[in-house]
Amino acid sequence: MYRFLLTPRWWGINVFVLLAIPFCVFMGSWQLSRFEGRVHDHRTATEQATADGHTAARPLSRLLPVDQSTSGQRVTASGRYGEQLLVPGRELDGKRGFYVLTLLRTDSGKALPVVRGWLPGTADAAKAPAPPTGEVTVTGSLQASETPGDNGVSAEGGLPAGQTAAISSASLVNLVPYRLYDAWVTLERGDSGMKAVPASAPAGTGLDLKAFQNLGYTGEWFVFAGFVVFMWFRLLRREIEFQRDAALGLVPEEPERAAVVGG
């Protein structure tokens, strides 16, 4: 009864099934590993971004360039404060305000953007405390350059002089007369009575839509694998029923044969 499994048609079906099931399982497992990797990155990045000072701060040069493994880590740098800018439209504790961003000119010849703190209300240079004078050493969380659209970063242009929408070397290069590090630091303690700005997790490490897309694709691939098995058994069952009906003479005549007999 099962000799039909050796026909070319069923050889093709069986080969397809034997290839399709492992492929679907592999793709589902791969998408699941992508989701688990994002969960792990999110957990690690969150722990780094919310570090409470238990880890020792390291020199800036040892943590550059900024990547997912170094973003949020405690860093220390020394130099003299230079030009100061405001970053408007930033929220903290549910209130709208602005960052006070000051360029720290280091001995390397480059300037490091330092967010000294946050103030409520509309960005106003008169409200921003002047930076300390002389040689200073800052300690804070290392952050990667911002990209418009990430963490509430605005893409608007046409800001007044002395303001910038994003904290990035690309945005600041035309605003300050210094060579810049492609990174910035937010101080652990707000300077001059300002509120400290919490470090944020690096881009691509959050449990965002892409992460849950990976989880959704995982389910889809395993459903495809189950569907292939289901269709194989359904075809097998129909073929067995056809063979039984043929053996009992219950299979209807083919249209061509019926036409010949009728003629």
Coordinates of C-alpha atoms in Angstrom, one line a residue:
M1 CA 0.0 0.0 0.0
Y2 CA 2.9 2.4 0.8
R3 CA 4.8 1.7 -2.4
F4 CA 3.5 5.0 -3.7
L5 CA 6.2 6.6 -1.4
L6 CA 8.8 5.4 -3.9
T7 CA 7.3 7.2 -6.9
P8 CA 9.1 10.3 -8.2
R9 CA 6.3 12.6 -7.0
W10 CA 6.6 11.4 -3.5
W11 CA 10.4 11.3 -3.6
G12 CA 10.2 15.1 -4.4
I13 CA 7.7 15.7 -1.5
N14 CA 9.8 13.7 1.0
V15 CA 13.0 15.5 0.0
F16 CA 11.3 18.9 0.3
V17 CA 10.0 18.0 3.8
L18 CA 13.3 16.6 5.0
L19 CA 15.0 19.9 3.9
A20 CA 12.2 22.3 5.0
I21 CA 11.8 21.1 8.6
P22 CA 15.5 21.5 9.6
F23 CA 15.7 24.8 7.8
C24 CA 12.6 26.2 9.6
V25 CA 13.9 24.9 13.0
F26 CA 17.4 26.5 12.3
M27 CA 15.9 29.9 11.3
G28 CA 13.6 29.8 14.3
S29 CA 16.5 29.0 16.6
W30 CA 18.6 31.8 15.0
Q31 CA 15.8 34.4 15.5
L32 CA 15.4 33.2 19.1
S33 CA 19.1 33.6 19.7
R34 CA 18.9 37.2 18.2
F35 CA 16.1 38.0 20.7
E36 CA 18.0 36.5 23.6
G37 CA 21.1 38.5 22.6
R38 CA 19.1 41.7 22.6
V39 CA 17.8 40.9 26.0
H40 CA 21.3 40.2 27.3
D41 CA 22.6 43.5 25.7
H42 CA 19.7 45.4 27.2
R43 CA 20.4 44.0 30.7
T44 CA 24.1 44.7 30.5
A45 CA 23.6 48.2 29.1
T46 CA 21.1 49.0 31.7
E47 CA 23.4 47.8 34.5
Q48 CA 26.2 49.9 33.1
A49 CA 24.0 53.0 32.6
T50 CA 22.7 52.8 36.2
A51 CA 26.0 51.9 37.9
D52 CA 26.0 53.5 41.3
G53 CA 29.7 54.2 41.5
H54 CA 30.9 50.9 42.8
T55 CA 33.2 50.4 39.7
A56 CA 36.4 52.4 39.5
A57 CA 36.4 55.2 36.9
R58 CA 38.9 54.7 34.1
P59 CA 40.8 57.2 32.0
L60 CA 39.0 58.4 28.9
S61 CA 41.6 57.1 26.5
R62 CA 41.1 53.5 27.7
L63 CA 37.4 53.5 26.8
L64 CA 37.5 54.9 23.3
P65 CA 36.0 54.4 20.8
V66 CA 32.6 54.1 22.5
D67 CA 30.7 50.9 21.8
Q68 CA 28.1 48.8 23.5
S69 CA 30.6 47.4 26.0
T70 CA 32.0 50.8 27.1
S71 CA 28.9 53.0 26.9
G72 CA 27.7 53.8 30.4
Q73 CA 31.0 53.0 32.1
R74 CA 32.5 55.4 34.6
V75 CA 35.2 57.6 33.1
T76 CA 37.5 60.3 34.3
A77 CA 39.1 63.2 32.3
S78 CA 41.0 66.3 33.2
G79 CA 41.4 69.7 31.5
R80 CA 40.0 73.2 31.5
Y81 CA 36.4 74.1 30.7
G82 CA 35.9 76.2 27.6
E83 CA 32.9 77.1 25.5
Q84 CA 29.4 76.4 26.9
L85 CA 26.2 75.4 25.0
L86 CA 22.6 74.6 25.9
V87 CA 20.7 71.6 24.7
P88 CA 17.0 72.5 24.7
G89 CA 13.9 70.3 24.9
R90 CA 15.2 67.6 27.2
E91 CA 13.0 65.9 29.8
L92 CA 14.0 64.8 33.3
D93 CA 11.6 63.4 35.9
G94 CA 8.6 64.2 33.7
K95 CA 9.6 67.9 33.4
R96 CA 10.8 69.7 30.3
G97 CA 14.1 71.7 30.5
F98 CA 17.6 71.8 29.0
Y99 CA 21.1 70.4 29.4
V100 CA 24.1 72.6 30.2
L101 CA 26.8 71.3 28.0
T102 CA 30.4 72.5 28.5
L103 CA 33.5 71.6 26.4
L104 CA 36.4 70.3 28.5
R105 CA 39.6 71.0 26.7
T106 CA 42.0 68.2 27.5
D107 CA 45.8 67.9 27.2
S108 CA 45.4 65.8 24.1
G109 CA 44.3 68.9 22.2
K110 CA 40.7 67.6 21.8
A111 CA 37.6 68.8 23.7
L112 CA 35.2 66.5 25.5
P113 CA 31.6 67.5 25.7
V114 CA 30.5 67.3 29.3
V115 CA 26.8 67.6 30.4
R116 CA 27.2 69.3 33.8
G117 CA 23.5 69.1 34.6
W118 CA 19.9 69.8 33.7
L119 CA 17.7 72.8 34.5
P120 CA 13.9 73.2 34.1
G121 CA 12.2 75.6 31.8
T122 CA 13.2 77.2 28.5
A123 CA 16.8 77.2 27.5
D124 CA 18.3 80.5 28.7
A125 CA 22.1 81.1 28.9
A126 CA 21.5 83.5 31.8
K127 CA 20.2 80.6 33.9
A128 CA 23.1 78.3 33.2
P129 CA 25.8 78.5 35.9
A130 CA 29.3 79.4 34.7
P131 CA 31.8 76.5 34.6
P132 CA 34.6 76.2 37.2
T133 CA 37.8 77.9 36.2
G134 CA 41.3 76.4 36.2
E135 CA 42.2 72.7 35.9
V136 CA 39.4 70.3 36.8
T137 CA 38.9 66.6 36.8
V138 CA 35.5 65.3 35.9
T139 CA 34.0 61.9 36.6
G140 CA 30.9 60.6 34.9
S141 CA 29.3 58.1 32.6
L142 CA 30.6 57.8 29.1
Q143 CA 28.1 58.1 26.3
A144 CA 28.1 57.7 22.5
S145 CA 27.4 60.6 20.2
E146 CA 23.6 61.1 19.9
T147 CA 21.6 60.5 16.7
P148 CA 18.4 62.5 16.0
G149 CA 15.4 60.4 17.0
D150 CA 17.2 58.4 19.7
N151 CA 16.2 59.0 23.4
G152 CA 14.1 62.0 22.5
V153 CA 16.9 63.7 20.6
S154 CA 15.4 66.4 18.4
A155 CA 16.2 66.8 14.7
E156 CA 15.1 70.4 14.5
G157 CA 17.4 73.1 13.1
G158 CA 17.5 76.8 13.2
L159 CA 18.3 77.0 17.0
P160 CA 19.5 80.2 18.5
A161 CA 23.2 80.8 18.8
G162 CA 24.8 78.9 21.7
Q163 CA 22.4 75.9 21.4
T164 CA 22.5 72.5 19.8
A165 CA 19.8 69.8 19.3
A166 CA 22.1 66.8 19.6
I167 CA 25.3 66.0 21.5
S168 CA 27.5 64.7 18.8
S169 CA 30.8 65.6 17.2
A170 CA 29.0 66.0 13.9
S171 CA 26.6 68.6 15.4
L172 CA 29.2 70.5 17.5
V173 CA 32.1 70.6 14.9
N174 CA 30.6 73.8 13.4
L175 CA 29.7 75.4 16.7
V176 CA 33.0 75.3 18.6
P177 CA 36.6 76.0 17.6
Y178 CA 38.0 72.7 18.9
R179 CA 38.8 69.3 17.7
L180 CA 36.3 67.0 19.4
Y181 CA 36.1 63.5 20.8
D182 CA 33.3 61.4 19.3
A183 CA 31.8 60.8 22.7
W184 CA 30.5 62.8 25.7
V185 CA 30.2 62.5 29.4
T186 CA 27.4 63.2 31.9
L187 CA 28.5 64.0 35.4
E188 CA 27.6 61.8 38.3
R189 CA 26.7 64.8 40.3
G190 CA 25.1 67.9 38.9
D191 CA 27.4 70.9 38.9
S192 CA 26.4 74.2 40.7
G193 CA 23.1 72.9 42.0
M194 CA 21.9 71.4 38.7
K195 CA 20.3 68.0 38.5
A196 CA 22.6 65.2 37.2
V197 CA 21.5 63.7 33.9
P198 CA 21.2 59.9 34.1
A199 CA 23.2 57.9 31.6
S200 CA 21.2 56.2 28.9
A201 CA 21.7 52.7 27.4
P202 CA 23.4 52.7 23.9
A203 CA 21.3 52.5 20.8
G204 CA 20.4 49.0 19.6
T205 CA 20.4 47.5 23.1
G206 CA 16.8 48.2 24.2
L207 CA 13.9 45.9 24.0
D208 CA 12.4 47.8 21.1
L209 CA 10.2 46.8 18.2
K210 CA 13.1 45.0 16.4
A211 CA 13.7 42.8 19.5
F212 CA 10.1 41.7 19.5
Q213 CA 10.1 41.2 15.8
N214 CA 12.9 38.7 16.3
L215 CA 10.6 36.9 18.8
G216 CA 7.7 37.0 16.4
Y217 CA 9.8 35.6 13.6
T218 CA 10.8 32.8 15.9
G219 CA 7.2 31.8 16.3
E220 CA 6.6 32.1 12.6
W221 CA 9.4 29.7 11.7
F222 CA 8.3 27.1 14.1
V223 CA 4.8 27.4 12.9
F224 CA 6.1 26.9 9.3
A225 CA 7.8 23.7 10.5
G226 CA 4.6 22.4 12.0
F227 CA 2.7 23.3 8.9
V228 CA 5.1 21.4 6.7
V229 CA 4.6 18.3 8.9
F230 CA 0.8 18.8 9.0
M231 CA 0.6 19.0 5.2
W232 CA 2.9 16.0 4.7
F233 CA 0.6 13.8 6.9
R234 CA -2.5 15.2 5.1
L235 CA -1.1 14.4 1.7
L236 CA -0.1 10.9 3.0
R237 CA -3.6 10.3 4.4
R238 CA -5.3 11.4 1.1
E239 CA -3.0 9.1 -0.9
I240 CA -3.7 6.1 1.4
E241 CA -7.5 6.8 1.1
F242 CA -7.1 7.0 -2.7
Q243 CA -5.2 3.7 -2.8
R244 CA -7.9 2.0 -0.7
D245 CA -10.7 3.4 -2.9
A246 CA -8.9 2.3 -6.0
A247 CA -8.4 -1.2 -4.5
L248 CA -12.2 -1.4 -3.9
G249 CA -13.1 0.0 -7.3
L250 CA -14.5 3.2 -5.8
V251 CA -12.3 5.6 -7.6
P252 CA -14.4 7.6 -10.2
E253 CA -13.4 7.2 -13.8
E254 CA -11.1 9.8 -15.3
P255 CA -12.8 12.4 -17.5
E256 CA -10.9 11.3 -20.7
R257 CA -11.7 7.6 -20.1
A258 CA -15.4 8.4 -19.5
A259 CA -15.6 10.4 -22.7
V260 CA -14.1 7.5 -24.7
V261 CA -16.5 5.0 -23.2
G262 CA -19.4 7.3 -23.8
G263 CA -18.5 7.8 -27.5

